[in-house]
CSV table of C-alpha atoms in Angstrom, one decimal:
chain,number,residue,atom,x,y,z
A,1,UNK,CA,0.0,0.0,0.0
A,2,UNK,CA,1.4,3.1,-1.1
A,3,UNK,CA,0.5,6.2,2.0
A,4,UNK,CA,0.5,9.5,1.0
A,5,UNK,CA,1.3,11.6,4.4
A,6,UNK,CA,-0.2,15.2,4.5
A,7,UNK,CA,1.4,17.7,6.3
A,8,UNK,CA,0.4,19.9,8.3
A,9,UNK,CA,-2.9,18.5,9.9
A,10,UNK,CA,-4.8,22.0,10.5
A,11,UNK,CA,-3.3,25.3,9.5
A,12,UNK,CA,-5.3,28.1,10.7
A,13,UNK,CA,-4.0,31.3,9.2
A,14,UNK,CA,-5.0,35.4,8.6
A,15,UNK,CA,-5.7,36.3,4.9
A,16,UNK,CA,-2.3,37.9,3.0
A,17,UNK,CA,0.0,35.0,4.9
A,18,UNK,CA,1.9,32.7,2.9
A,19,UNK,CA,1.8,29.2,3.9
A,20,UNK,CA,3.1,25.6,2.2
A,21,UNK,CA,1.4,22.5,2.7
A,22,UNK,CA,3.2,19.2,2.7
A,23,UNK,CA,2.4,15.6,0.7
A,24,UNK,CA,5.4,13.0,1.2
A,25,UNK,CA,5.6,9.2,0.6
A,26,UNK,CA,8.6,6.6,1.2
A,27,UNK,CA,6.9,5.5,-2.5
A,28,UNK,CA,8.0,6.7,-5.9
A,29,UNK,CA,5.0,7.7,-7.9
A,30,UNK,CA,4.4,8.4,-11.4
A,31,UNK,CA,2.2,11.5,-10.9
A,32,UNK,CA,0.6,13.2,-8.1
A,33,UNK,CA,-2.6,15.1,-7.9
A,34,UNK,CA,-4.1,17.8,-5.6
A,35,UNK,CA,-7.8,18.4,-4.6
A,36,UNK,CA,-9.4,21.2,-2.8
A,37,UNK,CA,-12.7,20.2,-0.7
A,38,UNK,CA,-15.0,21.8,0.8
A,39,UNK,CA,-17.5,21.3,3.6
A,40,UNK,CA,-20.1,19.2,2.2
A,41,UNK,CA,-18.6,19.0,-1.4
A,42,UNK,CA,-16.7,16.6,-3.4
A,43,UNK,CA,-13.0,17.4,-4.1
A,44,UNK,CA,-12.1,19.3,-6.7
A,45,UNK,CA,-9.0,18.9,-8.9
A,46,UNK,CA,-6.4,21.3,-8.7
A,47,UNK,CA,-3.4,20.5,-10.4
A,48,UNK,CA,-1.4,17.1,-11.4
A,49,UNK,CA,2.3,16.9,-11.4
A,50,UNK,CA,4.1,14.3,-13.4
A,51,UNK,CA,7.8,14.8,-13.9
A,52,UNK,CA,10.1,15.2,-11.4
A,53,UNK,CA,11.3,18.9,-10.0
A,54,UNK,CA,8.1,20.1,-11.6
A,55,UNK,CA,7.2,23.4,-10.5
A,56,UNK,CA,3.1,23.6,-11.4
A,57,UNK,CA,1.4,27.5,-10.8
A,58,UNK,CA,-2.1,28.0,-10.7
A,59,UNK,CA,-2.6,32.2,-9.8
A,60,UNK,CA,-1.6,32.3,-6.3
A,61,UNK,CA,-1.0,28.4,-6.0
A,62,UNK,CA,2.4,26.9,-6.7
A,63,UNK,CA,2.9,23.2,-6.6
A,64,UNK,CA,6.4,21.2,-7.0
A,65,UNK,CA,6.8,17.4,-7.5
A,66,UNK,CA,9.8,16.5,-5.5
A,67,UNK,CA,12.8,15.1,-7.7
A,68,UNK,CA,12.6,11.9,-6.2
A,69,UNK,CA,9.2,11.6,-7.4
A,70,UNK,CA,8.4,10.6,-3.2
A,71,UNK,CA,6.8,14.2,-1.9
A,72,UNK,CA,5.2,17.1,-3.3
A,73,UNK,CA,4.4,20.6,-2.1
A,74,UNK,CA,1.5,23.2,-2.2
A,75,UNK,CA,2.6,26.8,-1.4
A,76,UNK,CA,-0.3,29.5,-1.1
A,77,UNK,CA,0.9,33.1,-1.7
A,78,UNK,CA,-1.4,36.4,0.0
A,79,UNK,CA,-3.9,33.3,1.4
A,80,UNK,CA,-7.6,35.1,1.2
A,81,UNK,CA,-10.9,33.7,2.7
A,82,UNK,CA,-11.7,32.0,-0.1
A,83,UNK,CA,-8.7,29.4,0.0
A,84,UNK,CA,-10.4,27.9,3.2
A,85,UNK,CA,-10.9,24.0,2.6
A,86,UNK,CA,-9.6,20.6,2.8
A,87,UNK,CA,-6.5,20.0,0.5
A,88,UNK,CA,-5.9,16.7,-0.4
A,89,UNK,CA,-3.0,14.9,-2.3
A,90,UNK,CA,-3.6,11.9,-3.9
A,91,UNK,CA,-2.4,9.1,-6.4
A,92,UNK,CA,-4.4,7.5,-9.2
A,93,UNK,CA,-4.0,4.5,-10.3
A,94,UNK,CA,-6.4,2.3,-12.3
A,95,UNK,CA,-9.4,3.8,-11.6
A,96,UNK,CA,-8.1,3.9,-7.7
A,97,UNK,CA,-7.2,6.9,-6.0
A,98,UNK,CA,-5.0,6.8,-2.7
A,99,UNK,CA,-5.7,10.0,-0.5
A,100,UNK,CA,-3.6,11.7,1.9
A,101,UNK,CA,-5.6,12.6,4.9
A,102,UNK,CA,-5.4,16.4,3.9
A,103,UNK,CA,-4.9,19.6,5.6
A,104,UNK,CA,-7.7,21.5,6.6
A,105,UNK,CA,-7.0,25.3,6.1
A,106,UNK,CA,-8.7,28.3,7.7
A,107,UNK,CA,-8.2,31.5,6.6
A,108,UNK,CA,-9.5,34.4,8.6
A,109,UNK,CA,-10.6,37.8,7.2
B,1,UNK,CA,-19.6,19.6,-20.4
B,2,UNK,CA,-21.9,18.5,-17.6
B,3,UNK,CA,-19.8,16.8,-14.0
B,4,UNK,CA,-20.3,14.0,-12.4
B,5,UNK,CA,-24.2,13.9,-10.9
B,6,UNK,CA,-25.0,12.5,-7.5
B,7,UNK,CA,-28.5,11.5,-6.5
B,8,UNK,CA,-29.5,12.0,-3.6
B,9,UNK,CA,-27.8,14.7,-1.9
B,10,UNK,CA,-29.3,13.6,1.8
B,11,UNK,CA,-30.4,10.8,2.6
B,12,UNK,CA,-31.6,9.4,6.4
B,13,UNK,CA,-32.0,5.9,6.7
B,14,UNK,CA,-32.2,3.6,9.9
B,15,UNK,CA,-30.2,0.8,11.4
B,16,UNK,CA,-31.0,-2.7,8.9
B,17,UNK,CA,-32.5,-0.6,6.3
B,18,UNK,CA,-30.6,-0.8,2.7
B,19,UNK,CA,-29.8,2.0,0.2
B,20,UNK,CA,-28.9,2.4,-3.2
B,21,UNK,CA,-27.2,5.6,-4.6
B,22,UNK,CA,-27.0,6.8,-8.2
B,23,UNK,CA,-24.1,8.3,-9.9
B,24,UNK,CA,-24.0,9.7,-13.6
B,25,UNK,CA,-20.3,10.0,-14.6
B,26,UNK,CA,-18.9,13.2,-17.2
B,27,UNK,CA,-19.8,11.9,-20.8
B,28,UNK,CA,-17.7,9.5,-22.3
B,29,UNK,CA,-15.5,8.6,-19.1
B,30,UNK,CA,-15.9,4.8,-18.9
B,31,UNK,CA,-14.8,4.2,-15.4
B,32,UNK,CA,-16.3,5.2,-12.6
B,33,UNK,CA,-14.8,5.0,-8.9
B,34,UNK,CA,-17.1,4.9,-5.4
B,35,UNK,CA,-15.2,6.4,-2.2
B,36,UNK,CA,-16.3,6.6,1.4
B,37,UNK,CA,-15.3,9.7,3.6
B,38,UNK,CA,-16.0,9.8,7.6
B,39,UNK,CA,-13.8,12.8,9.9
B,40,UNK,CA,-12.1,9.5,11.4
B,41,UNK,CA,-11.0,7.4,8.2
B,42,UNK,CA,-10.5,10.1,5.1
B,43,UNK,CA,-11.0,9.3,1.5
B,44,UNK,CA,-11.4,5.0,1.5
B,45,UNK,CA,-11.7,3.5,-2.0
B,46,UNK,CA,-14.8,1.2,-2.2
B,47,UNK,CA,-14.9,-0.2,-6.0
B,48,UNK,CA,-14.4,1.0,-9.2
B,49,UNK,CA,-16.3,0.0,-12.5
B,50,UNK,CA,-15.1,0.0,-16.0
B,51,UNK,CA,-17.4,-1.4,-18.6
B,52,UNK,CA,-20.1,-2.4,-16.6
B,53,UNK,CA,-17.6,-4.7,-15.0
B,54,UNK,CA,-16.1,-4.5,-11.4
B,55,UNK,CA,-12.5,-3.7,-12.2
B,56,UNK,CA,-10.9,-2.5,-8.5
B,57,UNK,CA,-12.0,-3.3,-5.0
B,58,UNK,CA,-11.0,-1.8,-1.8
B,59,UNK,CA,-11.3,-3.5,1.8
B,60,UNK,CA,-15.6,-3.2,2.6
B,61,UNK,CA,-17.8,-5.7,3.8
B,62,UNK,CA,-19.8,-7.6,1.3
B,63,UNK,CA,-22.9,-5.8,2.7
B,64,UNK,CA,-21.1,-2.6,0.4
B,65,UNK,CA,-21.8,-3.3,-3.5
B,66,UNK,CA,-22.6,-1.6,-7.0
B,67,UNK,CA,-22.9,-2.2,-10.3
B,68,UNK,CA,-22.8,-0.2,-14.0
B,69,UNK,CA,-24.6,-0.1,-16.8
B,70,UNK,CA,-24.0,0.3,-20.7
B,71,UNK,CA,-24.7,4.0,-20.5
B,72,UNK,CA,-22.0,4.0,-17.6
B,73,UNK,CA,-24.1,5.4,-15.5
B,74,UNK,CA,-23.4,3.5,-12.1
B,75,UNK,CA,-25.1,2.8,-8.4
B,76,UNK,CA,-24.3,1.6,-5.3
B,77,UNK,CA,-25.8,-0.5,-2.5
B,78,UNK,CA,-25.7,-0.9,1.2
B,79,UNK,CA,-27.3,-3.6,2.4
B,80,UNK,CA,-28.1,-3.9,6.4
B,81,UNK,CA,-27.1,-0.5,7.3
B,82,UNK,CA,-25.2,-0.1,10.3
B,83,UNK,CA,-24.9,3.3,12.4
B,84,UNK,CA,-20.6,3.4,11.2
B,85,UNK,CA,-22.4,3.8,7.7
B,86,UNK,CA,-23.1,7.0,8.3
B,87,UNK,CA,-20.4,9.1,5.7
B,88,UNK,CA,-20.8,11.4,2.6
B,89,UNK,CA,-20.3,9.1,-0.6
B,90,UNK,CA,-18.0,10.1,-3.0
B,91,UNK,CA,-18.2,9.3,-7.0
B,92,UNK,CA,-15.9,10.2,-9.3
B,93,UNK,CA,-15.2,9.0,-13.0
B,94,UNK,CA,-12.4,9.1,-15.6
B,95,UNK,CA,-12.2,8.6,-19.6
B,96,UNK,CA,-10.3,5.5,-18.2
B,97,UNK,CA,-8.3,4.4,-20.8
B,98,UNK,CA,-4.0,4.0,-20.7
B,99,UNK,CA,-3.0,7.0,-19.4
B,100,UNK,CA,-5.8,9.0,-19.5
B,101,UNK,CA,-7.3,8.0,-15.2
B,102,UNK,CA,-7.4,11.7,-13.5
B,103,UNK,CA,-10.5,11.4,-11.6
B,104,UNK,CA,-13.2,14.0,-11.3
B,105,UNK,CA,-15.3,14.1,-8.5
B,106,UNK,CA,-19.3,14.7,-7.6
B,107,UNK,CA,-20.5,16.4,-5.0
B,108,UNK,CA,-21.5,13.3,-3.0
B,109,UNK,CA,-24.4,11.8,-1.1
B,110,UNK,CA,-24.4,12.7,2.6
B,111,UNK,CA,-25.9,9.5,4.2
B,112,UNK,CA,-26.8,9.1,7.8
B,113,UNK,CA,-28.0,6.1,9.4
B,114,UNK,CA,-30.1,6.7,12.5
């Protein structure tokens, strides 16, 4: 079984910090994908990274794949209310997707 | 391009009732994936159908199973319901062929079992 350990658990921050949030596996994995959940939705896809080193930006979002292809990183620039959720990594494989157990953000206005 | 479509939202059911839930993947994905999500346990993988045919299985009790059909439209059934039932059911599909198995989720069925 391939884990997928999220780091940190709960991140409770005011709007305009910066903040990264932290995937990492002992496992090598072929790509890696991140969601963004919230309360009483499904997750929604945010990005996939495939090739090691990548470096993945999505407006105030950037994601890297580790070299290694074993850990991945989300960093949040100027965080605002709106980036409040669950973020979830996960790996897809044949119709199976292996989740992290996420880190649930608060940002405060 | 329409998402994935969950039916019900809500649903209350009691202890040794059974359930079935609906899920109508994005148009022309082929596979279809059911999860279970609880504060305690995350994201769990229940099955995943490809082709009207079970392809993927996680670690559930029998009492947790599905099905597809040709239009790849897919449901799942609880049988005996039991009050750890009680989670928001995830669906999510993919074109599922080589390569192509990103998954995109609905917006679940939040089922509790009184």
């Amino acid at each position: 079984t391939q884990l997928l350990e999220q780091s940190p658990q709960f991140l409770s921050i005011q709007e305009g910090e910066n903040l990264t949030v932290y995937c990492n596996s002992s496992s090598v994995f072929s790509s890696l994908q991140w969601y963004r959940q919230e309360p009483g939705e499904g997750p929604v896809l945010l990005v996939t990274v495939v090739t090691g080193g990548e470096v993945k930006k999505l407006k105030r979002l950037t994601f890297q794949f580790g070299d290694a292809r074993k850990d991945s990183s989300l960093h949040i620039t100027a965080a605002q209310p709106g980036d409040t959720g669950l973020y979830l990594c996960a790996n897809t494989n044949a119709g199976k997707s292996t989740f992290g157990d996420g880190t649930t953000l608060t940002v405060k206005p | 391009k329409a998402g994935v479509t969950q039916t019900p939202r809500y649903l209350i059911k009691t202890r040794g009732q059974q359930v079935t839930l609906s899920c109508s993947p994005i148009s022309g994905h082929r596979s279809v994936s059911w999860y279970q999500q609880t504060p305690g346990q995350g994201l769990q993988f229940l099955f995943e159908y490809f082709s009207e045919t079970q392809r993927n299985k996680g670690n559930f009790p029998g009492r947790f199973s599905g099905r597809q059909f040709s239009n790849s439209r897919s449901e799942m059934n609880v049988s005996t319901l039991e009050l750890g039932d009680s989670a928001l059911y995830l669906c999510a599909s993919s074109p599922g062929g080589t390569g192509k198995n990103i998954q995109y989720f609905g917006a679940g069925t939040r089922l509790s079992v009184l």
